[in-house]
Tab-separated table of C-alpha atoms in Angstrom:
chain	number	residue	atom	x	y	z
A	1	MET	CA	0.000	0.000	0.000
A	2	LEU	CA	1.259	3.476	-0.868
A	3	LEU	CA	1.556	6.112	1.811
A	4	ALA	CA	-0.473	8.331	-0.518
A	5	GLU	CA	-3.556	6.198	0.152
A	6	ILE	CA	-3.173	6.710	3.896
A	7	ALA	CA	-2.657	10.457	3.455
A	8	GLN	CA	-5.750	10.710	1.250
A	9	THR	CA	-7.825	8.759	3.760
A	10	SER	CA	-6.589	10.910	6.614
A	11	GLU	CA	-7.543	14.073	4.774
A	12	ALA	CA	-10.998	12.698	3.951
A	13	VAL	CA	-11.579	11.573	7.542
A	14	ALA	CA	-10.576	14.984	8.872
A	15	ALA	CA	-13.046	16.648	6.496
A	16	ALA	CA	-15.930	14.321	7.396
A	17	ALA	CA	-18.276	15.550	10.112
A	18	ALA	CA	-20.277	12.371	10.728
A	19	ARG	CA	-18.824	9.531	12.790
A	20	ARG	CA	-20.353	6.954	10.418
A	21	THR	CA	-18.622	8.541	7.427
A	22	LYS	CA	-15.275	8.483	9.233
A	23	ILE	CA	-15.734	4.801	10.046
A	24	ASP	CA	-16.641	3.941	6.452
A	25	LEU	CA	-13.604	5.780	5.059
A	26	LEU	CA	-11.239	4.097	7.487
A	27	ALA	CA	-12.754	0.660	6.924
A	28	ARG	CA	-12.398	0.992	3.153
A	29	CYS	CA	-8.719	1.845	3.542
A	30	LEU	CA	-8.053	-1.051	5.924
A	31	ARG	CA	-9.657	-3.543	3.543
A	32	GLU	CA	-7.148	-2.513	0.867
A	33	ALA	CA	-4.120	-2.953	3.139
A	34	GLY	CA	-2.158	-6.190	3.038
A	35	PRO	CA	-1.762	-8.331	6.188
A	36	ALA	CA	1.699	-6.872	6.843
A	37	GLU	CA	0.404	-3.326	6.405
A	38	VAL	CA	-2.740	-3.322	8.545
A	39	ALA	CA	-1.037	-2.654	11.866
A	40	ILE	CA	0.956	0.231	10.374
A	41	ALA	CA	-2.159	1.679	8.733
A	42	VAL	CA	-4.145	1.515	11.984
A	43	SER	CA	-1.331	3.199	13.909
A	44	TYR	CA	-0.803	5.975	11.354
A	45	LEU	CA	-4.523	6.659	10.935
A	46	SER	CA	-4.838	6.811	14.720
A	47	GLY	CA	-2.119	9.463	14.760
A	48	GLU	CA	0.443	7.170	16.375
A	49	LEU	CA	3.828	5.701	15.547
A	50	PRO	CA	4.375	1.976	16.146
A	51	GLN	CA	7.806	3.032	17.472
A	52	ARG	CA	6.133	5.619	19.787
A	53	GLN	CA	9.159	7.966	19.721
A	54	ILE	CA	11.951	8.233	17.161
A	55	GLY	CA	13.871	11.218	18.533
A	56	VAL	CA	12.847	13.749	15.883
A	57	GLY	CA	12.598	17.340	17.124
A	58	TYR	CA	10.225	19.924	15.737
A	59	ALA	CA	13.035	21.984	14.267
A	60	ALA	CA	13.737	19.115	11.877
A	61	LEU	CA	10.118	19.144	10.715
A	62	GLN	CA	10.298	22.768	9.648
A	63	ASP	CA	13.022	22.145	7.073
A	64	ALA	CA	11.315	19.831	4.597
A	65	PRO	CA	12.884	19.492	1.121
A	66	PRO	CA	10.906	20.092	-2.072
A	67	PRO	CA	8.209	17.401	-2.458
A	68	ALA	CA	8.329	14.593	-4.992
A	69	ALA	CA	6.185	14.868	-8.097
A	70	GLU	CA	4.620	11.387	-7.892
A	71	PRO	CA	3.842	9.077	-4.959
A	72	SER	CA	6.160	6.104	-4.561
A	73	LEU	CA	6.600	5.512	-0.828
A	74	THR	CA	5.014	2.392	0.614
A	75	LEU	CA	3.863	1.965	4.198
A	76	ALA	CA	6.520	-0.666	4.795
A	77	GLU	CA	9.278	1.658	3.555
A	78	VAL	CA	8.117	4.495	5.802
A	79	ASP	CA	7.860	2.236	8.837
A	80	ALA	CA	11.345	0.836	8.192
A	81	ALA	CA	12.734	4.352	7.820
A	82	PHE	CA	11.173	5.426	11.130
A	83	SER	CA	12.708	2.383	12.826
A	84	ARG	CA	16.147	3.261	11.432
A	85	ILE	CA	15.788	6.864	12.567
A	86	GLY	CA	14.660	5.833	16.048
A	87	GLY	CA	17.466	3.305	16.350
A	88	LEU	CA	20.246	5.869	15.975
A	89	ALA	CA	22.082	6.832	19.142
A	90	GLY	CA	25.349	8.305	20.294
A	91	LYS	CA	27.588	10.991	18.868
A	92	GLY	CA	26.299	12.462	15.633
A	93	SER	CA	22.897	10.778	15.939
A	94	VAL	CA	20.932	14.048	15.871
A	95	ALA	CA	22.408	15.048	12.519
A	96	ALA	CA	22.044	11.514	11.174
A	97	ARG	CA	18.365	11.408	12.155
A	98	ARG	CA	17.813	14.758	10.465
A	99	ASP	CA	19.470	13.533	7.269
A	100	LEU	CA	17.431	10.318	7.170
A	101	LEU	CA	14.211	12.242	7.804
A	102	ARG	CA	15.065	14.710	5.034
A	103	ASP	CA	15.710	11.841	2.623
A	104	LEU	CA	12.345	10.310	3.531
A	105	LEU	CA	10.465	13.585	3.144
A	106	GLY	CA	12.222	14.206	-0.165
A	107	ARG	CA	10.606	11.050	-1.546
A	108	ALA	CA	7.149	12.178	-0.403
A	109	THR	CA	4.667	14.245	-2.385
A	110	GLY	CA	3.225	17.440	-0.912
A	111	PRO	CA	0.177	15.744	0.669
A	112	GLU	CA	2.383	12.917	1.943
A	113	GLN	CA	4.820	15.398	3.477
A	114	ALA	CA	1.946	17.166	5.217
A	115	PHE	CA	0.697	13.841	6.575
A	116	LEU	CA	4.119	12.709	7.811
A	117	ILE	CA	4.850	16.040	9.472
A	118	GLY	CA	1.446	15.982	11.159
A	119	LEU	CA	2.028	12.412	12.280
A	120	LEU	CA	5.460	13.167	13.750
A	121	ALA	CA	4.238	16.397	15.344
A	122	GLY	CA	1.196	14.690	16.856
A	123	GLU	CA	-1.066	17.110	15.032
A	124	LEU	CA	-3.194	15.049	12.630
A	125	ARG	CA	-6.407	15.767	14.562
A	126	GLN	CA	-8.504	13.837	12.083
A	127	GLY	CA	-11.066	12.382	14.475
A	128	ALA	CA	-9.806	8.778	14.375
A	129	LEU	CA	-9.698	8.196	18.123
A	130	ASP	CA	-9.688	4.683	19.587
A	131	GLY	CA	-13.466	4.267	19.515
A	132	VAL	CA	-13.812	5.331	15.881
A	133	MET	CA	-10.868	3.217	14.776
A	134	ALA	CA	-12.119	0.146	16.658
A	135	ASP	CA	-15.464	0.466	14.891
A	136	ALA	CA	-13.653	0.869	11.563
A	137	VAL	CA	-11.646	-2.305	12.176
A	138	ALA	CA	-14.872	-4.139	12.974
A	139	ALA	CA	-16.511	-2.838	9.805
A	140	ALA	CA	-13.515	-3.754	7.651
A	141	ALA	CA	-13.385	-7.286	9.084
A	142	GLU	CA	-17.176	-7.655	9.251
A	143	VAL	CA	-17.084	-8.695	12.911
A	144	PRO	CA	-18.976	-7.289	15.931
A	145	ALA	CA	-17.392	-4.131	17.291
A	146	ALA	CA	-17.694	-5.479	20.835
A	147	GLU	CA	-15.375	-8.358	19.917
A	148	VAL	CA	-12.756	-5.928	18.597
A	149	ARG	CA	-12.966	-3.696	21.663
A	150	ARG	CA	-12.638	-6.560	24.105
A	151	ALA	CA	-9.655	-8.030	22.257
A	152	ALA	CA	-7.992	-4.600	22.149
A	153	MET	CA	-8.562	-4.148	25.869
A	154	LEU	CA	-6.960	-7.487	26.664
A	155	ARG	CA	-4.091	-6.982	24.209
A	156	GLY	CA	-3.534	-3.400	25.315
A	157	ALA	CA	-3.284	-2.174	21.706
A	158	LEU	CA	-5.593	-1.986	18.703
A	159	ALA	CA	-3.110	-2.392	15.828
A	160	PRO	CA	-2.248	-6.103	16.384
A	161	VAL	CA	-5.917	-6.819	17.078
A	162	ALA	CA	-6.811	-5.294	13.703
A	163	VAL	CA	-4.502	-7.770	11.983
A	164	THR	CA	-6.203	-10.639	13.796
A	165	ALA	CA	-9.684	-9.360	12.978
A	166	LEU	CA	-8.927	-9.052	9.263
A	167	THR	CA	-7.109	-12.386	8.976
A	168	SER	CA	-8.854	-14.646	11.490
A	169	GLY	CA	-12.207	-13.036	12.254
A	170	VAL	CA	-14.169	-13.588	15.458
A	171	GLU	CA	-12.471	-16.904	16.199
A	172	GLY	CA	-9.084	-15.223	16.198
A	173	LEU	CA	-10.305	-12.335	18.341
A	174	ARG	CA	-11.629	-14.734	20.951
A	175	GLU	CA	-8.182	-16.229	21.315
A	176	TYR	CA	-7.099	-13.120	23.218
A	177	ARG	CA	-6.984	-13.732	26.935
A	178	LEU	CA	-5.853	-11.823	29.950
A	179	GLU	CA	-2.174	-12.675	30.355
A	180	VAL	CA	-0.410	-12.119	33.637
A	181	GLY	CA	2.533	-9.852	32.858
A	182	ARG	CA	0.880	-8.028	29.954
A	183	PRO	CA	-1.154	-4.987	31.070
A	184	VAL	CA	-4.749	-4.385	30.060
A	185	LYS	CA	-6.397	-1.022	29.674
A	186	PRO	CA	-7.863	-0.031	33.052
A	187	MET	CA	-11.546	0.459	33.718
A	188	LEU	CA	-12.422	4.135	34.035
A	189	ALA	CA	-15.049	6.000	36.053
A	190	ALA	CA	-17.701	8.345	34.753
A	191	SER	CA	-18.404	11.548	36.690
A	192	ALA	CA	-21.376	12.807	38.668
A	193	ALA	CA	-21.834	16.208	40.260
A	194	SER	CA	-23.254	14.775	43.484
A	195	LEU	CA	-23.905	11.565	45.395
A	196	GLU	CA	-27.605	12.024	44.705
A	197	GLU	CA	-26.865	11.499	41.008
A	198	ALA	CA	-24.772	8.397	41.687
A	199	ILE	CA	-26.938	6.644	44.311
A	200	ASP	CA	-30.665	6.000	43.934
A	201	GLY	CA	-31.175	5.299	47.642
A	202	THR	CA	-32.587	1.797	47.149
A	203	THR	CA	-29.945	-0.264	45.332
A	204	PRO	CA	-26.895	-1.271	47.388
A	205	VAL	CA	-23.589	0.037	46.012
A	206	THR	CA	-20.043	0.212	47.239
A	207	VAL	CA	-18.567	3.627	47.993
A	208	GLU	CA	-14.754	3.812	48.003
A	209	TRP	CA	-12.275	6.538	48.761
A	210	LYS	CA	-10.964	8.258	45.650
A	211	LEU	CA	-7.280	8.829	46.281
A	212	ASP	CA	-5.274	11.613	44.666
A	213	GLY	CA	-2.580	9.263	43.430
A	214	ILE	CA	-1.268	7.306	40.447
A	215	ARG	CA	-3.175	4.328	39.091
A	216	VAL	CA	-1.206	1.081	39.170
A	217	GLN	CA	-1.810	-2.394	37.735
A	218	ALA	CA	0.240	-5.065	39.481
A	219	HIS	CA	0.961	-8.389	37.754
A	220	VAL	CA	2.174	-11.135	40.066
A	221	SER	CA	3.532	-14.414	38.712
A	222	PRO	CA	5.954	-17.051	40.017
A	223	GLY	CA	9.363	-15.393	40.191
A	224	ASP	CA	8.216	-12.043	38.779
A	225	LEU	CA	6.183	-8.951	39.571
A	226	ARG	CA	5.527	-6.042	37.235
A	227	LEU	CA	3.923	-2.655	37.906
A	228	PHE	CA	2.200	-0.696	35.115
A	229	THR	CA	0.664	2.785	34.977
A	230	ARG	CA	-2.737	3.595	33.489
A	231	THR	CA	-0.896	4.324	30.211
A	232	LEU	CA	0.607	0.791	30.415
A	233	ASP	CA	4.159	1.981	31.070
A	234	ASP	CA	6.325	-0.332	33.177
A	235	ILE	CA	7.493	1.434	36.369
A	236	THR	CA	8.560	-1.660	38.337
A	237	ASP	CA	12.190	-0.638	38.772
A	238	ARG	CA	11.234	2.696	40.338
A	239	LEU	CA	9.200	1.221	43.203
A	240	PRO	CA	11.184	-1.472	45.027
A	241	GLU	CA	9.184	-1.001	48.236
A	242	ILE	CA	5.899	-1.760	46.445
A	243	VAL	CA	7.455	-4.813	44.785
A	244	THR	CA	8.518	-6.089	48.196
A	245	VAL	CA	5.047	-5.596	49.695
A	246	LEU	CA	3.182	-7.299	46.861
A	247	ARG	CA	5.636	-10.175	46.560
A	248	GLY	CA	4.797	-10.987	50.163
A	249	LEU	CA	1.153	-11.707	49.361
A	250	PRO	CA	0.028	-15.350	49.599
A	251	VAL	CA	-0.800	-15.685	45.883
A	252	ARG	CA	0.813	-17.590	43.007
A	253	SER	CA	-0.485	-15.377	40.202
A	254	ALA	CA	-2.648	-12.278	40.224
A	255	VAL	CA	-3.502	-9.038	38.461
A	256	PHE	CA	-4.418	-6.291	40.914
A	257	ASP	CA	-5.765	-2.806	40.243
A	258	GLY	CA	-4.981	-0.067	42.712
A	259	GLU	CA	-3.549	3.334	43.501
A	260	LEU	CA	-0.108	4.551	44.499
A	261	ILE	CA	0.052	7.504	46.859
A	262	ALA	CA	2.576	9.322	49.033
A	263	LEU	CA	1.266	9.793	52.572
A	264	ARG	CA	2.357	11.961	55.452
A	265	GLU	CA	3.124	10.424	58.851
A	266	ASP	CA	-0.440	11.114	60.008
A	267	GLY	CA	-1.847	9.204	57.021
A	268	SER	CA	-3.022	12.275	55.103
A	269	PRO	CA	-2.072	12.513	51.422
A	270	GLN	CA	0.900	14.432	50.161
A	271	PRO	CA	0.267	16.803	47.211
A	272	PHE	CA	-0.201	14.956	43.931
A	273	GLN	CA	3.084	16.350	42.620
A	274	VAL	CA	4.947	14.480	45.379
A	275	THR	CA	3.368	11.175	44.370
A	276	SER	CA	3.945	11.884	40.671
A	277	ALA	CA	7.613	12.724	41.222
A	278	ARG	CA	8.144	9.619	43.350
A	279	THR	CA	6.676	7.265	40.744
A	280	ALA	CA	9.028	8.785	38.161
A	281	SER	CA	12.143	8.035	40.214
A	282	ARG	CA	13.518	5.679	42.851
A	283	GLU	CA	14.295	8.743	44.962
A	284	GLY	CA	11.828	10.776	46.985
A	285	ALA	CA	8.961	10.313	49.404
A	286	PRO	CA	7.915	6.815	50.510
A	287	ILE	CA	5.010	5.471	48.502
A	288	SER	CA	2.039	3.362	49.609
A	289	VAL	CA	-0.281	1.131	47.620
A	290	PHE	CA	-4.009	0.564	48.089
A	291	LEU	CA	-5.756	-2.134	46.051
A	292	PHE	CA	-9.387	-1.967	44.980
A	293	ASP	CA	-9.841	-4.701	42.365
A	294	VAL	CA	-8.510	-8.033	41.145
A	295	LEU	CA	-8.724	-9.142	37.519
A	296	HIS	CA	-7.030	-12.520	37.873
A	297	LEU	CA	-6.263	-14.700	40.870
A	298	ASP	CA	-4.367	-17.995	40.953
A	299	GLY	CA	-5.352	-19.213	37.499
A	300	THR	CA	-8.877	-17.756	37.393
A	301	ASP	CA	-9.828	-14.732	35.287
A	302	LEU	CA	-12.262	-12.463	37.120
A	303	LEU	CA	-12.844	-9.710	34.552
A	304	ASP	CA	-16.410	-10.814	33.828
A	305	ARG	CA	-17.354	-11.526	37.437
A	306	PRO	CA	-19.475	-8.919	39.260
A	307	GLU	CA	-17.844	-6.301	41.480
A	308	ALA	CA	-19.077	-8.001	44.651
A	309	GLU	CA	-17.440	-11.298	43.710
A	310	ARG	CA	-14.175	-9.655	42.686
A	311	TRP	CA	-14.007	-7.752	45.968
A	312	ALA	CA	-14.609	-10.942	47.965
A	313	ALA	CA	-11.703	-12.568	46.110
A	314	LEU	CA	-9.490	-9.524	46.687
A	315	ALA	CA	-10.314	-9.274	50.391
A	316	GLY	CA	-9.562	-12.972	50.797
A	317	ALA	CA	-6.087	-12.600	49.292
A	318	VAL	CA	-4.911	-9.225	50.556
A	319	PRO	CA	-4.480	-7.941	54.134
A	320	ALA	CA	-6.867	-5.204	55.214
A	321	ASP	CA	-4.188	-2.499	55.394
A	322	LEU	CA	-3.617	-2.807	51.624
A	323	LEU	CA	-7.311	-2.485	50.741
A	324	ILE	CA	-8.967	0.775	49.782
A	325	PRO	CA	-11.427	1.944	52.478
A	326	ARG	CA	-14.959	1.217	51.301
A	327	LEU	CA	-18.570	1.118	52.423
A	328	GLU	CA	-21.423	-0.994	51.086
A	329	THR	CA	-24.750	0.766	51.455
A	330	ALA	CA	-27.989	1.811	49.786
A	331	ALA	CA	-28.541	4.745	52.156
A	332	LEU	CA	-27.652	8.203	50.875
A	333	PRO	CA	-27.063	9.698	54.372
A	334	GLU	CA	-24.594	6.926	55.200
A	335	ALA	CA	-22.812	7.370	51.864
A	336	THR	CA	-22.711	11.142	52.407
A	337	ALA	CA	-21.066	10.752	55.810
A	338	PHE	CA	-18.465	8.417	54.270
A	339	PHE	CA	-17.858	10.910	51.442
A	340	GLU	CA	-17.409	13.810	53.861
A	341	ALA	CA	-14.990	11.782	55.985
A	342	ALA	CA	-12.863	10.963	52.925
A	343	VAL	CA	-12.733	14.627	51.911
A	344	ALA	CA	-11.926	15.691	55.485
A	345	ARG	CA	-8.872	13.404	55.387
A	346	GLY	CA	-7.656	15.221	52.289
A	347	HIS	CA	-8.786	12.770	49.599
A	348	GLU	CA	-10.449	13.699	46.313
A	349	GLY	CA	-13.843	12.213	47.015
A	350	VAL	CA	-15.350	8.782	46.390
A	351	VAL	CA	-16.033	6.294	43.622
A	352	VAL	CA	-19.482	4.706	43.633
A	353	LYS	CA	-19.486	1.206	42.138
A	354	SER	CA	-22.299	-1.086	41.107
A	355	LEU	CA	-22.055	-4.440	42.891
A	356	ASP	CA	-23.173	-6.165	39.677
A	357	ALA	CA	-20.744	-4.508	37.256
A	358	PRO	CA	-18.007	-6.545	35.536
A	359	TYR	CA	-14.562	-5.059	35.022
A	360	ALA	CA	-14.993	-3.236	31.705
A	361	ALA	CA	-11.320	-2.758	30.839
A	362	GLY	CA	-10.560	0.403	28.909
A	363	ARG	CA	-14.083	1.793	29.181
A	364	ARG	CA	-15.718	4.622	31.107
A	365	GLY	CA	-19.243	3.698	32.102
A	366	ALA	CA	-21.988	3.722	34.711
A	367	GLY	CA	-20.429	0.808	36.614
A	368	TRP	CA	-18.043	3.247	38.309
A	369	ILE	CA	-18.971	6.864	39.056
A	370	LYS	CA	-16.585	9.314	40.695
A	371	VAL	CA	-17.920	12.101	42.887
A	372	LYS	CA	-15.800	15.035	44.023
A	373	PRO	CA	-16.744	17.913	46.313
A	374	ARG	CA	-16.292	20.437	43.520
A	375	HIS	CA	-16.665	20.666	39.796
A	376	THR	CA	-13.442	19.601	38.101
A	377	LEU	CA	-12.646	18.652	34.536
A	378	ASP	CA	-9.571	17.180	32.885
A	379	LEU	CA	-9.014	19.462	29.892
A	380	VAL	CA	-6.308	19.875	27.279
A	381	VAL	CA	-4.157	22.972	26.802
A	382	LEU	CA	-4.634	24.260	23.251
A	383	ALA	CA	-2.510	27.411	23.509
A	384	ALA	CA	-1.015	29.789	26.052
A	385	GLU	CA	-0.399	33.533	26.229
A	386	TRP	CA	2.693	35.223	27.556
A	387	GLY	CA	2.202	36.838	30.936
A	388	HIS	CA	2.919	40.409	31.922
A	389	GLY	CA	3.912	42.179	35.119
A	390	ARG	CA	5.386	39.685	37.576
A	391	ARG	CA	4.579	36.896	35.122
A	392	LYS	CA	6.507	38.437	32.266
A	393	GLY	CA	8.651	35.833	30.531
A	394	TRP	CA	6.317	32.957	31.427
A	395	LEU	CA	3.517	31.395	29.439
A	396	SER	CA	0.599	32.071	31.733
A	397	ASN	CA	-2.949	32.335	30.372
A	398	LEU	CA	-4.024	28.855	29.246
A	399	HIS	CA	-6.548	28.143	26.480
A	400	LEU	CA	-8.603	25.164	27.673
A	401	GLY	CA	-10.313	22.607	25.440
A	402	ALA	CA	-12.671	19.659	25.946
A	403	ARG	CA	-12.543	16.625	23.682
A	404	ASP	CA	-15.194	16.271	20.971
A	405	PRO	CA	-15.601	12.518	20.240
A	406	GLU	CA	-17.678	13.204	17.133
A	407	THR	CA	-15.031	15.209	15.293
A	408	GLY	CA	-11.875	14.171	17.109
A	409	GLY	CA	-11.161	17.849	17.685
A	410	TRP	CA	-11.309	20.180	20.669
A	411	VAL	CA	-13.914	22.647	21.902
A	412	MET	CA	-12.453	25.669	23.646
A	413	LEU	CA	-14.117	26.476	26.978
A	414	GLY	CA	-12.216	29.569	28.008
A	415	LYS	CA	-8.925	30.697	29.464
A	416	THR	CA	-7.369	30.814	32.900
A	417	PHE	CA	-4.217	31.919	34.665
A	418	LYS	CA	-5.643	31.294	38.143
A	419	GLY	CA	-4.171	28.753	40.524
A	420	LEU	CA	-0.694	28.730	38.992
A	421	THR	CA	2.239	28.809	41.381
A	422	ASP	CA	5.635	30.142	40.293
A	423	GLU	CA	6.888	26.560	40.079
A	424	MET	CA	3.976	25.588	37.815
A	425	LEU	CA	4.565	28.651	35.637
A	426	ARG	CA	8.194	27.751	35.139
A	427	TRP	CA	7.384	24.122	34.364
A	428	GLN	CA	4.500	24.821	31.997
A	429	THR	CA	6.475	27.438	30.068
A	430	GLU	CA	9.228	24.928	29.344
A	431	ARG	CA	6.778	22.123	28.529
A	432	LEU	CA	4.493	24.206	26.327
A	433	LEU	CA	7.391	25.525	24.292
A	434	GLU	CA	8.379	21.901	23.667
A	435	LEU	CA	4.816	21.291	22.429
A	436	ALA	CA	4.645	24.423	20.251
A	437	LEU	CA	3.311	23.720	16.778
A	438	PRO	CA	5.728	23.971	13.845
A	439	GLY	CA	5.910	27.572	12.717
A	440	GLU	CA	4.873	28.999	16.083
A	441	SER	CA	7.204	31.689	17.358
A	442	ALA	CA	8.122	32.309	20.968
A	443	GLU	CA	7.840	35.999	20.021
A	444	SER	CA	4.093	35.682	19.358
A	445	TRP	CA	1.699	36.825	22.077
A	446	THR	CA	-0.165	33.499	21.862
A	447	VAL	CA	1.660	30.214	21.322
A	448	ARG	CA	-0.442	27.370	19.912
A	449	VAL	CA	0.612	23.911	21.083
A	450	ARG	CA	-0.008	20.264	20.282
A	451	PRO	CA	-3.081	19.172	22.271
A	452	GLU	CA	-1.299	16.719	24.560
A	453	LEU	CA	-0.976	18.354	27.981
A	454	VAL	CA	-3.859	17.481	30.326
A	455	VAL	CA	-4.690	19.839	33.171
A	456	GLU	CA	-7.257	19.415	35.934
A	457	VAL	CA	-9.374	22.544	36.219
A	458	ALA	CA	-11.819	23.489	38.985
A	459	PHE	CA	-14.658	25.875	38.200
A	460	ASP	CA	-17.855	27.277	39.704
A	461	GLY	CA	-20.184	26.496	36.823
A	462	VAL	CA	-20.814	26.708	33.102
A	463	GLN	CA	-22.328	29.747	31.401
A	464	ARG	CA	-23.559	30.598	27.943
A	465	SER	CA	-20.958	32.271	25.752
A	466	SER	CA	-21.050	33.581	22.194
A	467	ARG	CA	-17.292	34.015	22.318
A	468	TYR	CA	-16.488	30.337	21.840
A	469	PRO	CA	-17.751	27.927	19.130
A	470	GLY	CA	-19.198	25.531	21.722
A	471	GLY	CA	-21.528	28.258	22.990
A	472	MET	CA	-20.377	27.902	26.587
A	473	ALA	CA	-17.545	28.806	28.916
A	474	LEU	CA	-16.364	27.822	32.377
A	475	ARG	CA	-17.018	30.274	35.222
A	476	PHE	CA	-14.048	31.151	37.441
A	477	ALA	CA	-11.831	28.381	36.092
A	478	ARG	CA	-8.634	27.721	38.018
A	479	VAL	CA	-5.841	25.198	37.658
A	480	VAL	CA	-5.757	22.430	40.258
A	481	ARG	CA	-2.814	20.474	38.858
A	482	TYR	CA	-1.351	18.987	35.723
A	483	ARG	CA	-2.087	15.346	34.935
A	484	PRO	CA	1.025	13.814	33.319
A	485	ASP	CA	-0.494	10.388	34.011
A	486	LYS	CA	-3.336	11.050	31.545
A	487	SER	CA	-3.303	11.208	27.766
A	488	ALA	CA	-5.342	13.706	25.744
A	489	ASP	CA	-7.692	10.880	24.704
A	490	GLU	CA	-8.685	10.614	28.372
A	491	ALA	CA	-9.655	14.283	28.702
A	492	ASP	CA	-13.272	15.057	29.511
A	493	THR	CA	-15.648	15.452	26.605
A	494	VAL	CA	-17.805	18.353	25.565
A	495	GLU	CA	-20.858	16.168	26.364
A	496	THR	CA	-19.696	15.973	29.979
A	497	VAL	CA	-19.473	19.758	30.124
A	498	ARG	CA	-22.941	20.146	28.630
A	499	ALA	CA	-24.328	17.673	31.145
A	500	ILE	CA	-22.834	19.714	33.988
A	501	ALA	CA	-24.260	22.895	32.474
A	502	GLY	CA	-27.737	21.351	32.254
A	503	PRO	CA	-30.532	23.953	32.053
A	504	VAL	CA	-28.027	26.812	31.702
A	505	LEU	CA	-27.724	26.006	27.996
A	506	ASP	CA	-31.430	25.357	27.369
């Protein structure tokens, strides 16, 4: 398959407004790809590199040679070139990578160059997020979308699952199993503005503390233990104390879901930044682990078992001091008292869980609902403005965007410079300049950036606004913290914001 076909599909998908049209375009392209090309096509059309990073800076992307007159590059050639570029290291590697990239771009036509630069810059923004691409794979292979999603959850990646779907169909997809040692995408919680929205007062639920920490998935097997983040990165070597604790459990094999958090001596949580820094290095504050789910235990997969059964298995295998504090109740007053106690101890709030819900890996649904004592959203920074006065020389005023699943783009909800400490200003200025789009100048008043940096924002409400395309804006938005543990695909959606706004927008 020629790269030109991928570039053309990407352009068509970006121009399409309807989700169904995007799926049809992607599916048509995948059907034309050969078995060895499908995984590459899925990755590229999802805006990802199979190699993840190849060490190409944005300066190199701004110096493209004249384009080729006719398309000739194949997907396999491009993928091989990216692997060669990423494999260079040592003295002279920066110049060598630049030369190889220039050679590759010189063989690309204008539209192909634009696609490759967008791919490397993380700026395709064509609306082919995981959900759309999974549906496209299902359509191309003529298999149920649910089968594709489940296989991708268990495999931890969609590209290899696409190959299986197109070559082996449903039977091949059902061969995917939870494997101890290979992380699965974690189950995610939806949001509610209050406990009243999350609890009906008649159906028993479990209410758990929501810790302000880092999600961890622990895989225990004979002779080995691995720790993975919510983005499936292996952080085992950074946390020897957690490895020691979990290796001491009386289990042969297990997959646990939990939270890592740095605590003070009195048991109250340290600021999130302390926990985040500690999980990035072996040095720093002591870290604790609290477990709240088990996906596999001693040869038995528990993903499809109800929450109540999974908790019983977890509580039978793990000492009480490693379990997340929880309450099972149907009474709103009792749940409210538990919620208030969690917040009083410095925690974020609670997660309300259905006792009947299976572990829906990689999905955000009604089985888990998080409730915090204030409105917060995880948004993406779209741009930033240079500050003035005491903030001169720092990128300060942030442009905030919510994810639009229908278009794959971003809906701006306003700006804020509130809540930023001097340390945060210094850090975000450096990080945002790294994310600046090609062609953006540090001399410009506003610097547009790649939509990758997730920031948690607190606000007092949502109001109508004719200033922004979404017709709404956040009231008194202020930065709570950055979320380096979250990807842009996990940012809150514009539907979530509209739901919070409710009658305000009617």
